[in-house]
Short mmCIF file of C-alpha atoms and ligand atoms in Angstrom, two decimals:
data_model
loop_
_atom_site.label_atom_id
_atom_site.label_comp_id
_atom_site.label_asym_id
_atom_site.label_seq_id
_atom_site.Cartn_x
_atom_site.Cartn_y
_atom_site.Cartn_z
CA MET A 69 -5.84 2.04 14.18
CA PRO A 70 -8.04 0.31 11.59
CA ASP A 71 -7.24 -3.19 10.32
CA SER A 72 -6.44 -3.52 6.62
CA HIS A 73 -8.33 -5.62 4.14
CA ALA A 74 -6.85 -8.91 3.00
CA TYR A 75 -7.63 -10.43 -0.37
CA VAL A 76 -7.16 -13.95 -1.69
CA LEU A 77 -6.22 -14.16 -5.37
CA GLY A 78 -6.37 -17.07 -7.77
CA LYS A 79 -8.85 -19.60 -9.10
CA SER A 80 -9.99 -21.82 -6.26
CA THR A 81 -9.38 -24.94 -8.35
CA SER A 82 -5.72 -24.02 -8.83
CA GLU A 83 -4.66 -24.77 -5.25
CA ASP A 84 -2.15 -21.99 -5.82
CA LEU A 85 -3.69 -19.04 -4.02
CA SER A 86 -2.10 -15.81 -2.83
CA LEU A 87 -3.05 -13.76 0.17
CA VAL A 88 -2.61 -10.04 -0.31
CA ASP A 89 -1.72 -8.29 2.96
CA ALA A 90 -2.11 -9.64 6.48
CA GLY A 91 -3.55 -7.01 8.79
CA LEU A 92 -3.26 -5.43 12.18
CA LEU A 93 -1.64 -7.00 15.22
CA GLY A 94 -3.85 -9.58 16.88
CA LYS A 95 -6.04 -10.09 13.81
CA GLY A 96 -4.25 -13.23 12.60
CA SER A 97 -6.75 -15.80 13.84
CA TYR A 98 -9.67 -13.68 12.63
CA LYS A 99 -8.12 -13.56 9.17
CA ILE A 100 -7.40 -17.28 9.12
CA GLN A 101 -10.99 -18.04 10.23
CA SER A 102 -12.38 -15.73 7.55
CA ILE A 103 -10.36 -17.54 4.89
CA GLN A 104 -11.62 -20.91 6.12
CA LYS A 105 -15.21 -19.65 6.32
CA ALA A 106 -14.91 -18.71 2.65
CA GLY A 107 -14.30 -22.40 1.97
CA ILE A 108 -10.60 -21.99 1.18
CA GLU A 109 -8.16 -24.70 2.24
CA LEU A 110 -5.26 -23.11 4.05
CA SER A 111 -2.91 -25.53 2.31
CA SER A 112 -3.74 -23.91 -1.03
CA ILE A 113 -2.36 -20.53 0.09
CA LYS A 114 1.16 -20.56 -1.24
CA ARG A 115 2.30 -17.01 -0.66
CA ILE A 116 1.58 -13.70 0.98
CA ILE A 117 2.09 -10.61 -1.14
CA MET A 118 2.37 -7.31 0.71
CA THR A 119 1.14 -4.11 -0.94
CA HIS A 120 3.42 -2.37 1.57
CA THR A 121 4.65 -2.98 5.10
CA HIS A 122 2.88 -0.48 7.36
CA LEU A 123 1.88 -1.91 10.75
CA ASP A 124 -1.82 -2.11 9.88
CA HIS A 125 -0.94 -4.47 6.97
CA ILE A 126 2.00 -6.44 8.37
CA GLY A 127 1.02 -6.45 12.05
CA CYS A 128 -0.39 -9.99 12.05
CA LEU A 129 1.91 -11.41 9.38
CA ALA A 130 3.83 -13.48 11.93
CA GLU A 131 0.55 -14.83 13.36
CA ILE A 132 -0.58 -15.87 9.88
CA LEU A 133 2.79 -17.35 8.91
CA LYS A 134 2.59 -19.53 12.00
CA GLN A 135 -0.55 -21.09 10.50
CA LEU A 136 0.92 -21.16 6.98
CA PRO A 137 4.61 -21.89 7.60
CA TRP A 138 5.08 -22.99 3.97
CA ALA A 139 3.90 -19.69 2.53
CA GLU A 140 6.40 -17.48 0.74
CA LEU A 141 6.58 -13.76 1.36
CA TRP A 142 6.68 -11.42 -1.63
CA MET A 143 6.93 -7.63 -1.66
CA HIS A 144 8.74 -4.72 -3.27
CA HIS A 145 12.50 -4.91 -2.78
CA SER A 146 12.86 -1.51 -1.10
CA GLU A 147 10.69 -2.50 1.86
CA ALA A 148 11.96 -6.09 1.79
CA ASP A 149 15.53 -4.87 2.30
CA LEU A 150 14.43 -2.88 5.37
CA LEU A 151 12.58 -5.83 6.91
CA GLU A 152 15.46 -8.21 6.33
CA GLN A 153 17.78 -5.84 8.15
CA GLY A 154 15.30 -5.49 11.00
CA ASP A 155 14.87 -1.82 10.14
CA GLU A 156 11.33 -1.06 11.34
CA ARG A 157 11.07 2.58 10.31
CA GLY A 158 8.89 1.59 7.37
CA VAL A 159 6.59 -0.47 9.60
CA TYR A 160 5.89 2.19 12.22
CA GLY A 161 6.21 5.22 9.99
CA MET A 162 7.24 7.56 12.77
CA ASP A 163 9.21 7.26 15.96
CA MET A 164 6.47 8.44 18.30
CA PHE A 165 4.15 5.84 16.84
CA ARG A 166 6.75 3.10 17.31
CA VAL A 167 7.11 3.93 20.99
CA LEU A 168 3.32 4.00 21.48
CA CYS A 169 2.79 0.68 19.70
CA GLN A 170 5.63 -1.05 21.46
CA LEU A 171 4.13 0.01 24.79
CA GLN A 172 0.55 -0.80 23.89
CA PHE A 173 1.21 -4.19 22.32
CA GLY A 174 4.28 -5.16 24.32
CA LEU A 175 6.35 -5.36 21.13
CA LYS A 176 10.09 -5.63 21.23
CA ALA A 177 12.49 -4.05 18.77
CA GLY A 178 13.01 -6.48 15.91
CA ALA A 179 9.46 -7.88 16.06
CA PHE A 180 9.13 -7.27 12.31
CA LYS A 181 12.24 -8.89 10.95
CA PHE A 182 11.28 -11.15 8.05
CA GLN A 183 13.04 -12.98 5.25
CA VAL A 184 11.48 -12.19 1.90
CA ASN A 185 11.31 -14.92 -0.74
CA ARG A 186 10.65 -12.78 -3.76
CA LYS A 187 11.59 -9.14 -4.14
CA LEU A 188 9.44 -7.37 -6.69
CA GLN A 189 10.56 -4.40 -8.77
CA GLY A 190 7.32 -3.42 -10.47
CA GLY A 191 6.67 -4.37 -14.08
CA GLU A 192 6.38 -8.11 -13.42
CA THR A 193 3.46 -10.14 -14.68
CA LEU A 194 2.49 -12.76 -12.11
CA ASP A 195 0.47 -15.88 -12.78
CA LEU A 196 -1.31 -16.35 -9.49
CA GLY A 197 -3.47 -19.45 -9.48
CA ASN A 198 -4.37 -19.13 -13.16
CA THR A 199 -5.11 -15.43 -12.92
CA VAL A 200 -2.68 -12.87 -14.32
CA TRP A 201 -1.72 -9.80 -12.31
CA GLU A 202 0.57 -6.95 -13.26
CA VAL A 203 2.77 -5.49 -10.54
CA ILE A 204 2.95 -1.71 -10.53
CA HIS A 205 5.38 0.17 -8.30
CA ILE A 206 3.41 3.10 -6.88
CA PRO A 207 5.60 4.84 -4.29
CA GLY A 208 4.53 7.91 -2.34
CA HIS A 209 2.42 6.53 0.51
CA SER A 210 5.42 4.32 1.27
CA MET A 211 8.56 3.79 -0.76
CA GLY A 212 7.77 0.23 -1.79
CA SER A 213 4.01 0.40 -2.29
CA ILE A 214 2.84 -1.83 -5.11
CA GLY A 215 -0.44 -2.17 -6.91
CA LEU A 216 -1.73 -5.39 -8.45
CA TYR A 217 -3.78 -5.08 -11.62
CA HIS A 218 -5.87 -7.77 -13.28
CA ARG A 219 -6.33 -6.38 -16.77
CA PRO A 220 -8.96 -8.85 -18.08
CA MET A 221 -11.44 -7.98 -15.32
CA LYS A 222 -10.11 -4.44 -14.70
CA ILE A 223 -9.47 -5.10 -11.01
CA LEU A 224 -7.02 -2.88 -9.15
CA ILE A 225 -5.56 -3.56 -5.72
CA PRO A 226 -3.81 -0.26 -4.93
CA GLY A 227 -2.87 -0.86 -1.28
CA ASP A 228 -3.20 2.45 0.54
CA VAL A 229 -2.54 4.67 -2.48
CA VAL A 230 -6.18 5.39 -3.38
CA TYR A 231 -9.48 4.56 -1.68
CA SER A 232 -13.16 5.12 -2.28
CA ASP A 233 -14.65 8.61 -1.81
CA HIS A 234 -11.64 10.22 -3.52
CA ALA A 235 -9.43 9.57 -0.50
CA ILE A 236 -5.73 8.83 -0.81
CA GLY A 237 -3.12 7.41 1.53
CA ARG A 238 -1.25 9.68 3.92
CA PHE A 239 2.08 10.97 2.79
CA ASP A 240 3.73 12.14 5.99
CA LEU A 241 5.23 8.87 7.25
CA TYR A 242 8.77 7.51 6.87
CA GLY A 243 9.50 6.74 3.23
CA ALA A 244 6.53 8.75 1.97
CA ASP A 245 6.89 11.35 -0.76
CA ALA A 246 4.05 13.62 -1.84
CA SER A 247 5.28 14.24 -5.39
CA GLU A 248 5.93 10.52 -5.90
CA LEU A 249 2.37 9.87 -4.71
CA ARG A 250 1.06 12.32 -7.29
CA LYS A 251 3.01 10.53 -10.04
CA SER A 252 1.75 7.16 -8.83
CA LEU A 253 -1.86 8.35 -8.92
CA VAL A 254 -1.37 9.69 -12.42
CA SER A 255 0.09 6.37 -13.56
CA LEU A 256 -2.81 4.43 -12.02
CA ALA A 257 -5.21 6.81 -13.75
CA GLU A 258 -4.07 5.37 -17.09
CA LEU A 259 -5.57 1.99 -16.19
CA GLU A 260 -9.13 1.06 -16.91
CA VAL A 261 -10.49 0.11 -13.49
CA ASP A 262 -13.90 -1.35 -12.83
CA ILE A 263 -13.31 -2.92 -9.42
CA LEU A 264 -11.23 -1.13 -6.79
CA LEU A 265 -10.02 -3.27 -3.88
CA PRO A 266 -8.27 -0.80 -1.57
CA GLY A 267 -6.39 -1.43 1.66
CA HIS A 268 -9.17 0.09 3.77
CA ASN A 269 -12.76 1.22 3.63
CA GLN A 270 -15.24 0.48 0.93
CA ILE A 271 -14.69 -1.85 -1.99
CA VAL A 272 -15.98 -0.25 -5.19
CA GLU A 273 -17.57 -2.12 -8.08
CA GLY A 274 -18.35 -0.08 -11.17
CA LEU A 275 -15.75 2.58 -10.45
CA PRO A 276 -16.71 5.69 -12.46
CA LYS A 277 -14.53 6.35 -15.49
CA GLY A 278 -11.81 8.89 -14.69
CA TYR A 279 -12.19 8.35 -10.94
CA ILE A 280 -8.46 8.05 -10.19
CA LEU A 281 -7.52 11.00 -12.38
CA LYS A 282 -10.19 13.13 -10.70
CA THR A 283 -8.82 12.05 -7.32
CA ALA A 284 -5.27 12.95 -8.38
CA ARG A 285 -6.44 16.37 -9.59
CA GLN A 286 -8.28 17.08 -6.33
CA TRP A 287 -5.19 16.31 -4.30
CA GLU A 288 -2.67 17.93 -6.63
CA PRO A 289 -2.31 21.18 -4.61
CA TYR A 290 -1.19 19.15 -1.59
CA LEU A 291 1.11 16.76 -3.43
CA LYS A 292 4.17 18.91 -4.09
ZN1 ZN B 1239 -0.24 2.25 4.64
ZN1 ZN B 1240 -3.21 0.79 5.67
#
């Protein structure tokens, strides 16, 4: 299973930075080291915002929170409610996968129970370290997937909803919904995006105009 990207948002001078997504199990110290190598003081990371809570994004959240015990946890309310109840269906996505992962990593049931400090709805405007991000609820890949959009610089962080090379997130896991994913892609297509920072694979600068709409159209026959 591939690790997910993590992004740090905010002006470095603000000392009010946000980490977007954690990553796969066991990657916590690698992520922390990468942040430090980038010259970022850990003490300036005030919160972790999850695009969604699949295992490849939340797997090392506990490892990271151990290093940043002051950091708040923010995510969409629908996945927050699951995590707070210790309901891990949204983390593993399917039962067979849960069994495999629990065996492989020696995980116990309830390993992904977290308290969430801020439950997002979509539609919020967040001031993150003197940079403004719009929260967009884009369900379909998971029920509580959110995108973060920085309008001034046309930067989109879509989680696993859309990637480079016209790929999109899978829509067969728990909480996924193909027709919701189609609607989410269509709503993202209305944004002007220059820089795409997806959950996996290549980061794209200079995203071609109409890229997301073209992607939505290509996938439309499968998203019913
Ligand atoms: Zn995912
Ligand atoms: Zn992912």
